[in-house]
Amino acid sequence: MLGAETPFPRPRREAWPELGEDPSPPGTGVEASAGQGIAATTTSSSSSSSSSMAQRWEEEERRGAPPLDRDPPRRGEAAGGEEEPLLRGIFQLGKRSCDVVLSARQLRWSPIQPESRGGFPNRPKSLKVFVNPNSHKREATHVYYEQVAPLFKLADIKTDVTVTEYEGHALSLLKECELHTFDGVVCVGGDGSTSEIAHGLLLRAQMDAGRDTDYILSPVRAPLPLGIIPAGSTNILAHTLHGINHAVTATLHIIMGHIQPVDICTFSSPSKLLRFGFSAMFGFGARTLALAEKHRWMPSNQRRDFAVIKTLASLKPEECELSFLPLKNSLQGSQENVTKKKERLKKSDSKVQWHMIQGHFLNVSIMAIPCLCSMAPRGLAPNTRVNNGSMALIVVRNTSRSEFIKHLKRYASVKNQFNFPFVETYAVQEVKVQPRAKIGHDAEENVYLHAISAEGNYPWNIDGDLMEGASEVHVRVHPQLINLYGVSIDELDDSKAMCSCL
């Protein structure tokens, strides 16, 4: 432990061999200087020994030897005037960590300030934390208290923790709690929990702004950033923002105040807002989730695999009409697909810029973020970004089961999963999905899905949550509507750093 009055002996340096036995070259004493460290001053050496030292320097110069600096420690000065450090370390002074530097003339210290490219304007001091105890084999509570909470404590961040008791619990609390007392909100759970809390934050923002929450054309931004601690069977949002699905990495991003503005979508029926969300699937992706939800008694991985296999076994397309408002130069995919899309789009009304395609589709994906995950390391929508103001519309037309499986397998490889004649991709701002009602029911269809269709609703997979959509769903992207703790996907791409050890 170093104190302000602690004397520090001066080390010998090879630059002073000619000083012989004299243990006290000029400037050996040290004394405290409040706020600037310990500055060296002249010792109590006699004036005769000082003059003797000066005579020895002059003698060296007359002999033609390289002259020694009359203030020897300055020969190590940097260009900016600061002396070259001899020793450096981090010491605790009182209750603060300090950067302690020993040079030839000084012992100085300064409190350590966290370093950040953004200067740490967003480092939180108080957080509202929601923990879903049922996430990931009921390990979320353990993940938070064993891995996350100790780091928050070390960072001197105050937390108010709620362990949710039922689906929608976090949403109901967010509508009522005093959010102004917090600097951010943290979710410990999977994609479903995260989506619920993001929806709650944005819904609360509309309420505070006096907006009509049944129909929102231009929503206001969320008041607080959202942190995502991965602790679920799927963590697409966490993987996309942190580059790796790991609780400690996510926690450090929160502590350091790394904030990333992110696009988010509104999903609306013709009469009201259904919810906010980052990504959606209609067709195969939604039917798979609906079947998995009926078997929640199964372990998550087994439930997912069972639902995928069962849905593939009874693979059937959805007949619907898709209308979308594309971005300029948004045609993507193989050359063959681009040519076909140009021909279809020529028939659309160019005055209103809306385009329409219809037919039988096995799956329709609408994604405002790349959606990285272990099953799709390049992302479910690798051509989009988290805040470029667009959505990826990925349309898979009807094809054989074997060809559709080939398409699904491509997500796990480095090959282009969209390079099939039955797959089309568009960059869009808005999408309207209007399914066409089927006549009669197939006995092989799932009873749960029949009940939804009989009421005029269809299953949607919104960020891993099952939503019953109306006969028409209107999806709009809203640029940078919410801040999330994390880094941009561009930074992750540029780093070229991969880690499989965590």
Coordinates of C-alpha atoms in Angstrom, one line a residue, residues 19 30 91 244 341 395 401 403 422 465:
L19 CA 29.1 9.2 -9.7
V30 CA 10.9 12.8 -2.5
F91 CA -2.1 0.4 -6.5
I244 CA -20.8 -14.8 -28.8
K341 CA -38.2 -10.4 -59.8
V395 CA -39.5 -15.7 -49.4
R401 CA -39.3 -31.5 -49.3
E403 CA -34.9 -29.2 -51.9
F422 CA -37.3 -21.0 -55.2
D465 CA -42.7 -16.0 -29.2

